[in-house]
Amino acid sequence: GAVVSQHPSWVICKSGTSVKIECRSLDFQATTMFWYRQFPKQSLMLMATSNEGSKATYEQGVEKDKFLINHASLTLSTLTVTSAHPEDSSFYICSARTGLAGGPSTGELFFGEGSRLTVL
Amino acid sequence: AQKITQTQPGMFVQEKEAVTLDCTYDTSDPSYGLFWYKQPSSGEMIFLIYQGSYDQQNATEGRYSLNFQKARKSANLVISASQLGDSAMYFCAMRLTGFQKLVFGTGTRLLVSP
C-alpha cells in the first residue's frame, strides 16, 4: 500500500527557534496533503490543506505566519513552526491524498507516522 | 457543518470477546464517507474500515465490521475476537463528497485484557 513518511519523528527545540517537519509520499504522487495537530489524549484537528504548487488553505484559528506550509512537489510537503514556544508542543501528523478523482473511497488517504515536537 | 461524536472515552474488553465502539455523525449532505482509524501508542494512524453513505451493505474488513445505521446516523465499529494488540485509541471520521478534509471524533481508548 501507499506509504507516507514524516521526518523527524521526534524533535526537541529551544523556545524561539524554528522547526521544519517533512511529509513525503514515498510511492505515489500526492496532489493534496493535510496537516493535523493532536494534543495529548485528544483528537486530530486539521490545521491546513496543502495543494501542490499553490498556497495552503488554513483552518480557522490557525496562524498562517506561525505554521508555514510548503508543498513544492507532488511528493513533499513541509510544515515549519516558526519562533516556536512551549504551547506549540504537540503531535503533528500529516496525511496525503492521491490524485484520484471522484467521491470518498478507501485507499485515497494515507497518514504519516507523526512528529512529536517539544519546545523547551 | 459536519460533526462526529464518540461518547465512550474508554472501553474495556476481555481477550477473544467482541466489542462495539460507538460513533454518531451529523451532516445534511447526502453523500459522505465514514472512516475508522486505530492509533496505537506509537502515534501512527492506521486505517481500518470505510463505509460510503450509498453503500447498501455494511462494510467488513477481517475482524472489523461497521454497523451502519443511516437513519440513526450511526456508524459503530465492531471488533470481533479482540486481541491484546487491539488496545489503542480508535477514531471515527467523516468526509463529505467533494471535500477533502476528514473530521474526526474525540476517540475511544480500548483496553483489551488477558
PDB file of C-alpha atoms in Angstrom:
ATOM      1  CA  GLY A   1       0.000   0.000   0.000  1.00  0.00           C
ATOM      2  CA  ALA A   2       0.927   3.642  -0.241  1.00  0.00           C
ATOM      3  CA  VAL A   3       3.365   4.951   2.333  1.00  0.00           C
ATOM      4  CA  VAL A   4       3.642   8.398   3.816  1.00  0.00           C
ATOM      5  CA  SER A   5       6.736   9.192   5.801  1.00  0.00           C
ATOM      6  CA  GLN A   6       7.308  12.002   8.249  1.00  0.00           C
ATOM      7  CA  HIS A   7      10.616  13.303   9.479  1.00  0.00           C
ATOM      8  CA  PRO A   8      11.660  13.827  12.168  1.00  0.00           C
ATOM      9  CA  SER A   9       9.639  11.548  14.426  1.00  0.00           C
ATOM     10  CA  TRP A  10      10.806  13.424  17.492  1.00  0.00           C
ATOM     11  CA  VAL A  11      12.188  16.913  17.807  1.00  0.00           C
ATOM     12  CA  ILE A  12      13.113  18.977  20.818  1.00  0.00           C
ATOM     13  CA  CYS A  13      13.951  22.631  20.332  1.00  0.00           C
ATOM     14  CA  LYS A  14      14.502  25.774  22.298  1.00  0.00           C
ATOM     15  CA  SER A  15      11.860  28.435  22.540  1.00  0.00           C
ATOM     16  CA  GLY A  16      12.205  30.986  19.759  1.00  0.00           C
ATOM     17  CA  THR A  17      13.711  28.667  17.201  1.00  0.00           C
ATOM     18  CA  SER A  18      12.019  27.345  14.065  1.00  0.00           C
ATOM     19  CA  VAL A  19      11.402  23.700  13.333  1.00  0.00           C
ATOM     20  CA  LYS A  20      10.687  22.071   9.983  1.00  0.00           C
ATOM     21  CA  ILE A  21       8.758  18.835   9.644  1.00  0.00           C
ATOM     22  CA  GLU A  22       8.698  16.959   6.362  1.00  0.00           C
ATOM     23  CA  CYS A  23       5.923  14.817   4.963  1.00  0.00           C
ATOM     24  CA  ARG A  24       6.756  12.634   1.981  1.00  0.00           C
ATOM     25  CA  SER A  25       4.675  10.325  -0.113  1.00  0.00           C
ATOM     26  CA  LEU A  26       7.048   7.513  -0.958  1.00  0.00           C
ATOM     27  CA  ASP A  27       5.356   5.609  -3.730  1.00  0.00           C
ATOM     28  CA  PHE A  28       2.668   7.864  -5.087  1.00  0.00           C
ATOM     29  CA  GLN A  29       2.112  11.450  -6.106  1.00  0.00           C
ATOM     30  CA  ALA A  30       0.136  13.375  -3.553  1.00  0.00           C
ATOM     31  CA  THR A  31      -1.709  16.299  -5.036  1.00  0.00           C
ATOM     32  CA  THR A  32      -3.062  17.173  -1.632  1.00  0.00           C
ATOM     33  CA  MET A  33      -1.558  16.835   1.803  1.00  0.00           C
ATOM     34  CA  PHE A  34      -3.120  17.624   5.127  1.00  0.00           C
ATOM     35  CA  TRP A  35      -1.530  18.719   8.369  1.00  0.00           C
ATOM     36  CA  TYR A  36      -3.132  17.820  11.675  1.00  0.00           C
ATOM     37  CA  ARG A  37      -2.280  18.663  15.231  1.00  0.00           C
ATOM     38  CA  GLN A  38      -3.073  16.394  18.123  1.00  0.00           C
ATOM     39  CA  PHE A  39      -2.845  17.396  21.770  1.00  0.00           C
ATOM     40  CA  PRO A  40      -2.308  14.647  24.345  1.00  0.00           C
ATOM     41  CA  LYS A  41      -5.326  12.402  24.677  1.00  0.00           C
ATOM     42  CA  GLN A  42      -7.304  14.500  22.251  1.00  0.00           C
ATOM     43  CA  SER A  43      -8.492  14.178  18.691  1.00  0.00           C
ATOM     44  CA  LEU A  44      -6.819  15.282  15.492  1.00  0.00           C
ATOM     45  CA  MET A  45      -7.514  18.841  14.500  1.00  0.00           C
ATOM     46  CA  LEU A  46      -6.957  19.823  10.896  1.00  0.00           C
ATOM     47  CA  MET A  47      -4.569  22.738  10.604  1.00  0.00           C
ATOM     48  CA  ALA A  48      -4.315  23.208   6.870  1.00  0.00           C
ATOM     49  CA  THR A  49      -4.758  21.654   3.472  1.00  0.00           C
ATOM     50  CA  SER A  50      -1.738  21.808   1.226  1.00  0.00           C
ATOM     51  CA  ASN A  51      -2.050  21.599  -2.539  1.00  0.00           C
ATOM     52  CA  GLU A  52       0.980  21.170  -4.733  1.00  0.00           C
ATOM     53  CA  GLY A  53       2.043  24.389  -6.356  1.00  0.00           C
ATOM     54  CA  SER A  54      -0.407  26.631  -4.562  1.00  0.00           C
ATOM     55  CA  LYS A  55      -0.837  28.280  -1.206  1.00  0.00           C
ATOM     56  CA  ALA A  56      -2.099  26.212   1.660  1.00  0.00           C
ATOM     57  CA  THR A  57      -5.624  26.633   2.944  1.00  0.00           C
ATOM     58  CA  TYR A  58      -5.623  27.139   6.689  1.00  0.00           C
ATOM     59  CA  GLU A  59      -8.406  26.261   9.064  1.00  0.00           C
ATOM     60  CA  GLN A  60      -9.973  28.953  11.139  1.00  0.00           C
ATOM     61  CA  GLY A  61      -7.844  29.891  14.117  1.00  0.00           C
ATOM     62  CA  VAL A  62      -4.577  28.577  12.714  1.00  0.00           C
ATOM     63  CA  GLU A  63      -1.905  31.233  12.356  1.00  0.00           C
ATOM     64  CA  LYS A  64      -0.537  31.232   8.832  1.00  0.00           C
ATOM     65  CA  ASP A  65       2.617  33.086   9.777  1.00  0.00           C
ATOM     66  CA  LYS A  66       3.243  30.716  12.644  1.00  0.00           C
ATOM     67  CA  PHE A  67       2.766  27.487  10.772  1.00  0.00           C
ATOM     68  CA  LEU A  68       4.284  27.819   7.332  1.00  0.00           C
ATOM     69  CA  ILE A  69       3.331  25.120   4.877  1.00  0.00           C
ATOM     70  CA  ASN A  70       5.070  24.492   1.609  1.00  0.00           C
ATOM     71  CA  HIS A  71       4.058  21.860  -0.935  1.00  0.00           C
ATOM     72  CA  ALA A  72       6.732  22.317  -3.549  1.00  0.00           C
ATOM     73  CA  SER A  73       6.466  18.931  -5.203  1.00  0.00           C
ATOM     74  CA  LEU A  74       3.998  16.102  -5.604  1.00  0.00           C
ATOM     75  CA  THR A  75       5.835  14.056  -3.013  1.00  0.00           C
ATOM     76  CA  LEU A  76       6.822  16.561  -0.364  1.00  0.00           C
ATOM     77  CA  SER A  77       5.082  18.977   1.940  1.00  0.00           C
ATOM     78  CA  THR A  78       6.773  20.754   4.815  1.00  0.00           C
ATOM     79  CA  LEU A  79       5.422  22.339   7.960  1.00  0.00           C
ATOM     80  CA  THR A  80       7.618  24.937   9.604  1.00  0.00           C
ATOM     81  CA  VAL A  81       6.766  26.041  13.109  1.00  0.00           C
ATOM     82  CA  THR A  82       8.295  29.485  13.328  1.00  0.00           C
ATOM     83  CA  SER A  83       9.514  31.024  16.575  1.00  0.00           C
ATOM     84  CA  ALA A  84       8.304  28.002  18.469  1.00  0.00           C
ATOM     85  CA  HIS A  85       7.021  28.362  22.014  1.00  0.00           C
ATOM     86  CA  PRO A  86       6.169  25.729  24.622  1.00  0.00           C
ATOM     87  CA  GLU A  87       2.477  25.944  23.725  1.00  0.00           C
ATOM     88  CA  ASP A  88       3.378  24.719  20.232  1.00  0.00           C
ATOM     89  CA  SER A  89       4.484  21.417  21.731  1.00  0.00           C
ATOM     90  CA  SER A  90       2.253  18.813  20.213  1.00  0.00           C
ATOM     91  CA  PHE A  91       1.998  15.798  17.939  1.00  0.00           C
ATOM     92  CA  TYR A  92       1.846  16.837  14.304  1.00  0.00           C
ATOM     93  CA  ILE A  93       0.660  14.331  11.748  1.00  0.00           C
ATOM     94  CA  CYS A  94       0.300  14.617   8.021  1.00  0.00           C
ATOM     95  CA  SER A  95      -1.789  12.726   5.559  1.00  0.00           C
ATOM     96  CA  ALA A  96      -1.564  12.541   1.812  1.00  0.00           C
ATOM     97  CA  ARG A  97      -4.150  12.003  -0.819  1.00  0.00           C
ATOM     98  CA  THR A  98      -3.603  10.556  -4.256  1.00  0.00           C
ATOM     99  CA  GLY A  99      -4.850  12.334  -7.310  1.00  0.00           C
ATOM    100  CA  LEU A 100      -7.810  10.005  -7.730  1.00  0.00           C
ATOM    101  CA  ALA A 101     -10.968  11.782  -8.723  1.00  0.00           C
ATOM    102  CA  GLY A 102     -14.426  11.005  -7.514  1.00  0.00           C
ATOM    103  CA  GLY A 103     -16.103  10.673  -4.175  1.00  0.00           C
ATOM    104  CA  PRO A 104     -14.785   9.341  -0.927  1.00  0.00           C
ATOM    105  CA  SER A 105     -13.311   5.904  -1.096  1.00  0.00           C
ATOM    106  CA  THR A 106     -10.791   3.778   0.652  1.00  0.00           C
ATOM    107  CA  GLY A 107      -7.204   3.981  -0.260  1.00  0.00           C
ATOM    108  CA  GLU A 108      -7.133   7.677  -1.053  1.00  0.00           C
ATOM    109  CA  LEU A 109      -5.826   8.978   2.222  1.00  0.00           C
ATOM    110  CA  PHE A 110      -2.664   7.806   3.949  1.00  0.00           C
ATOM    111  CA  PHE A 111      -1.179   9.035   7.203  1.00  0.00           C
ATOM    112  CA  GLY A 112       2.401   9.576   8.212  1.00  0.00           C
ATOM    113  CA  GLU A 113       3.831   8.290  11.461  1.00  0.00           C
ATOM    114  CA  GLY A 114       3.580  11.666  13.127  1.00  0.00           C
ATOM    115  CA  SER A 115       6.144  14.047  14.572  1.00  0.00           C
ATOM    116  CA  ARG A 116       6.283  14.878  18.248  1.00  0.00           C
ATOM    117  CA  LEU A 117       7.506  18.399  18.903  1.00  0.00           C
ATOM    118  CA  THR A 118       8.655  19.501  22.330  1.00  0.00           C
ATOM    119  CA  VAL A 119       9.585  23.136  22.793  1.00  0.00           C
ATOM    120  CA  LEU A 120      11.606  23.889  25.890  1.00  0.00           C
TER     121      LEU A 120
ATOM    122  CA  ALA B   1     -21.230  21.648   9.287  1.00  0.00           C
ATOM    123  CA  GLN B   2     -20.448  18.031   9.869  1.00  0.00           C
ATOM    124  CA  LYS B   3     -19.763  16.642  13.315  1.00  0.00           C
ATOM    125  CA  ILE B   4     -18.617  13.308  14.680  1.00  0.00           C
ATOM    126  CA  THR B   5     -19.456  12.186  18.203  1.00  0.00           C
ATOM    127  CA  GLN B   6     -17.828   9.361  20.098  1.00  0.00           C
ATOM    128  CA  THR B   7     -19.419   9.140  23.525  1.00  0.00           C
ATOM    129  CA  GLN B   8     -17.212   6.430  25.003  1.00  0.00           C
ATOM    130  CA  PRO B   9     -13.921   7.830  26.326  1.00  0.00           C
ATOM    131  CA  GLY B  10     -12.782   4.333  27.248  1.00  0.00           C
ATOM    132  CA  MET B  11     -13.828   0.746  26.799  1.00  0.00           C
ATOM    133  CA  PHE B  12     -12.619  -2.479  28.380  1.00  0.00           C
ATOM    134  CA  VAL B  13     -12.956  -5.887  26.821  1.00  0.00           C
ATOM    135  CA  GLN B  14     -11.551  -9.294  27.534  1.00  0.00           C
ATOM    136  CA  GLU B  15      -9.448 -11.048  25.006  1.00  0.00           C
ATOM    137  CA  LYS B  16     -11.438 -13.058  22.430  1.00  0.00           C
ATOM    138  CA  GLU B  17     -14.652 -11.163  23.133  1.00  0.00           C
ATOM    139  CA  ALA B  18     -16.359  -8.776  20.746  1.00  0.00           C
ATOM    140  CA  VAL B  19     -16.618  -5.054  21.408  1.00  0.00           C
ATOM    141  CA  THR B  20     -18.611  -2.244  19.822  1.00  0.00           C
ATOM    142  CA  LEU B  21     -17.287   1.290  19.640  1.00  0.00           C
ATOM    143  CA  ASP B  22     -19.953   3.904  19.101  1.00  0.00           C
ATOM    144  CA  CYS B  23     -19.911   6.707  16.564  1.00  0.00           C
ATOM    145  CA  THR B  24     -22.679   9.067  15.557  1.00  0.00           C
ATOM    146  CA  TYR B  25     -22.432  11.758  12.956  1.00  0.00           C
ATOM    147  CA  ASP B  26     -24.298  14.803  11.846  1.00  0.00           C
ATOM    148  CA  THR B  27     -24.471  16.121   8.328  1.00  0.00           C
ATOM    149  CA  SER B  28     -27.150  17.340   5.985  1.00  0.00           C
ATOM    150  CA  ASP B  29     -25.168  16.275   2.968  1.00  0.00           C
ATOM    151  CA  PRO B  30     -26.485  13.050   1.389  1.00  0.00           C
ATOM    152  CA  SER B  31     -23.087  11.936   0.143  1.00  0.00           C
ATOM    153  CA  TYR B  32     -20.324  11.226   2.600  1.00  0.00           C
ATOM    154  CA  GLY B  33     -17.846   8.645   3.735  1.00  0.00           C
ATOM    155  CA  LEU B  34     -17.227   7.290   7.200  1.00  0.00           C
ATOM    156  CA  PHE B  35     -13.873   6.006   8.368  1.00  0.00           C
ATOM    157  CA  TRP B  36     -12.433   4.280  11.390  1.00  0.00           C
ATOM    158  CA  TYR B  37      -8.789   4.624  12.324  1.00  0.00           C
ATOM    159  CA  LYS B  38      -6.699   2.958  15.013  1.00  0.00           C
ATOM    160  CA  GLN B  39      -3.965   4.900  16.738  1.00  0.00           C
ATOM    161  CA  PRO B  40      -1.598   2.837  18.869  1.00  0.00           C
ATOM    162  CA  SER B  41       0.647   4.464  21.439  1.00  0.00           C
ATOM    163  CA  SER B  42       3.299   4.959  18.774  1.00  0.00           C
ATOM    164  CA  GLY B  43       1.054   7.556  17.167  1.00  0.00           C
ATOM    165  CA  GLU B  44       0.534   6.455  13.592  1.00  0.00           C
ATOM    166  CA  MET B  45      -2.999   6.411  12.244  1.00  0.00           C
ATOM    167  CA  ILE B  46      -3.958   3.041  10.855  1.00  0.00           C
ATOM    168  CA  PHE B  47      -6.918   2.877   8.510  1.00  0.00           C
ATOM    169  CA  LEU B  48      -9.349   0.133   9.490  1.00  0.00           C
ATOM    170  CA  ILE B  49     -12.560   0.363   7.536  1.00  0.00           C
ATOM    171  CA  TYR B  50     -14.630   2.607   5.323  1.00  0.00           C
ATOM    172  CA  GLN B  51     -18.371   2.979   4.670  1.00  0.00           C
ATOM    173  CA  GLY B  52     -19.865   5.094   1.941  1.00  0.00           C
ATOM    174  CA  SER B  53     -23.225   6.710   2.517  1.00  0.00           C
ATOM    175  CA  TYR B  54     -24.698   4.988  -0.506  1.00  0.00           C
ATOM    176  CA  ASP B  55     -23.259   1.583   0.243  1.00  0.00           C
ATOM    177  CA  GLN B  56     -26.056  -0.914   0.626  1.00  0.00           C
ATOM    178  CA  GLN B  57     -24.158  -3.344   2.774  1.00  0.00           C
ATOM    179  CA  ASN B  58     -22.245  -2.844   5.980  1.00  0.00           C
ATOM    180  CA  ALA B  59     -18.511  -2.792   5.444  1.00  0.00           C
ATOM    181  CA  THR B  60     -16.377  -5.612   6.774  1.00  0.00           C
ATOM    182  CA  GLU B  61     -12.606  -5.999   6.914  1.00  0.00           C
ATOM    183  CA  GLY B  62     -11.433  -9.139   8.644  1.00  0.00           C
ATOM    184  CA  ARG B  63     -12.299  -8.826  12.341  1.00  0.00           C
ATOM    185  CA  TYR B  64     -13.668  -5.335  11.823  1.00  0.00           C
ATOM    186  CA  SER B  65     -17.186  -4.596  10.752  1.00  0.00           C
ATOM    187  CA  LEU B  66     -19.096  -1.368  10.589  1.00  0.00           C
ATOM    188  CA  ASN B  67     -22.670  -1.326  11.826  1.00  0.00           C
ATOM    189  CA  PHE B  68     -24.043   1.430   9.603  1.00  0.00           C
ATOM    190  CA  GLN B  69     -27.487   2.708  10.510  1.00  0.00           C
ATOM    191  CA  LYS B  70     -28.124   5.612   8.198  1.00  0.00           C
ATOM    192  CA  ALA B  71     -31.439   6.684   9.646  1.00  0.00           C
ATOM    193  CA  ARG B  72     -29.882   6.903  13.098  1.00  0.00           C
ATOM    194  CA  LYS B  73     -26.713   8.461  11.676  1.00  0.00           C
ATOM    195  CA  SER B  74     -24.565   5.954  13.456  1.00  0.00           C
ATOM    196  CA  ALA B  75     -21.520   4.056  12.272  1.00  0.00           C
ATOM    197  CA  ASN B  76     -20.404   1.807  15.087  1.00  0.00           C
ATOM    198  CA  LEU B  77     -17.247  -0.260  14.800  1.00  0.00           C
ATOM    199  CA  VAL B  78     -17.471  -3.872  15.864  1.00  0.00           C
ATOM    200  CA  ILE B  79     -14.274  -5.729  16.632  1.00  0.00           C
ATOM    201  CA  SER B  80     -14.760  -9.448  16.921  1.00  0.00           C
ATOM    202  CA  ALA B  81     -12.451 -11.786  18.830  1.00  0.00           C
ATOM    203  CA  SER B  82     -10.473  -8.989  20.470  1.00  0.00           C
ATOM    204  CA  GLN B  83      -6.732  -9.380  20.719  1.00  0.00           C
ATOM    205  CA  LEU B  84      -4.270  -7.762  23.098  1.00  0.00           C
ATOM    206  CA  GLY B  85      -2.826  -5.858  20.152  1.00  0.00           C
ATOM    207  CA  ASP B  86      -6.177  -4.153  19.652  1.00  0.00           C
ATOM    208  CA  SER B  87      -5.522  -1.951  22.669  1.00  0.00           C
ATOM    209  CA  ALA B  88      -5.303   1.555  21.204  1.00  0.00           C
ATOM    210  CA  MET B  89      -7.231   4.740  20.535  1.00  0.00           C
ATOM    211  CA  TYR B  90      -9.921   4.428  17.910  1.00  0.00           C
ATOM    212  CA  PHE B  91     -11.155   7.394  15.918  1.00  0.00           C
ATOM    213  CA  CYS B  92     -14.253   7.707  13.801  1.00  0.00           C
ATOM    214  CA  ALA B  93     -14.054  10.246  10.974  1.00  0.00           C
ATOM    215  CA  MET B  94     -16.236  11.614   8.211  1.00  0.00           C
ATOM    216  CA  ARG B  95     -15.573  13.229   4.881  1.00  0.00           C
ATOM    217  CA  LEU B  96     -18.125  14.839   2.623  1.00  0.00           C
ATOM    218  CA  THR B  97     -18.052  14.068  -1.076  1.00  0.00           C
ATOM    219  CA  GLY B  98     -16.270  16.783  -2.980  1.00  0.00           C
ATOM    220  CA  PHE B  99     -14.486  17.999   0.110  1.00  0.00           C
ATOM    221  CA  GLN B 100     -11.096  16.880   1.107  1.00  0.00           C
ATOM    222  CA  LYS B 101     -10.754  17.087   4.824  1.00  0.00           C
ATOM    223  CA  LEU B 102     -11.581  14.499   7.413  1.00  0.00           C
ATOM    224  CA  VAL B 103     -13.406  15.497  10.560  1.00  0.00           C
ATOM    225  CA  PHE B 104     -12.513  13.302  13.499  1.00  0.00           C
ATOM    226  CA  GLY B 105     -14.357  12.347  16.633  1.00  0.00           C
ATOM    227  CA  THR B 106     -12.749  12.596  20.049  1.00  0.00           C
ATOM    228  CA  GLY B 107     -11.762   8.967  20.084  1.00  0.00           C
ATOM    229  CA  THR B 108     -12.313   5.928  22.286  1.00  0.00           C
ATOM    230  CA  ARG B 109      -9.497   4.230  24.144  1.00  0.00           C
ATOM    231  CA  LEU B 110      -9.872   0.480  24.032  1.00  0.00           C
ATOM    232  CA  LEU B 111      -8.092  -1.753  26.519  1.00  0.00           C
ATOM    233  CA  VAL B 112      -8.055  -5.468  25.922  1.00  0.00           C
ATOM    234  CA  SER B 113      -7.276  -7.572  28.959  1.00  0.00           C
ATOM    235  CA  PRO B 114      -5.994 -11.166  29.002  1.00  0.00           C
TER     236      PRO B 114
END
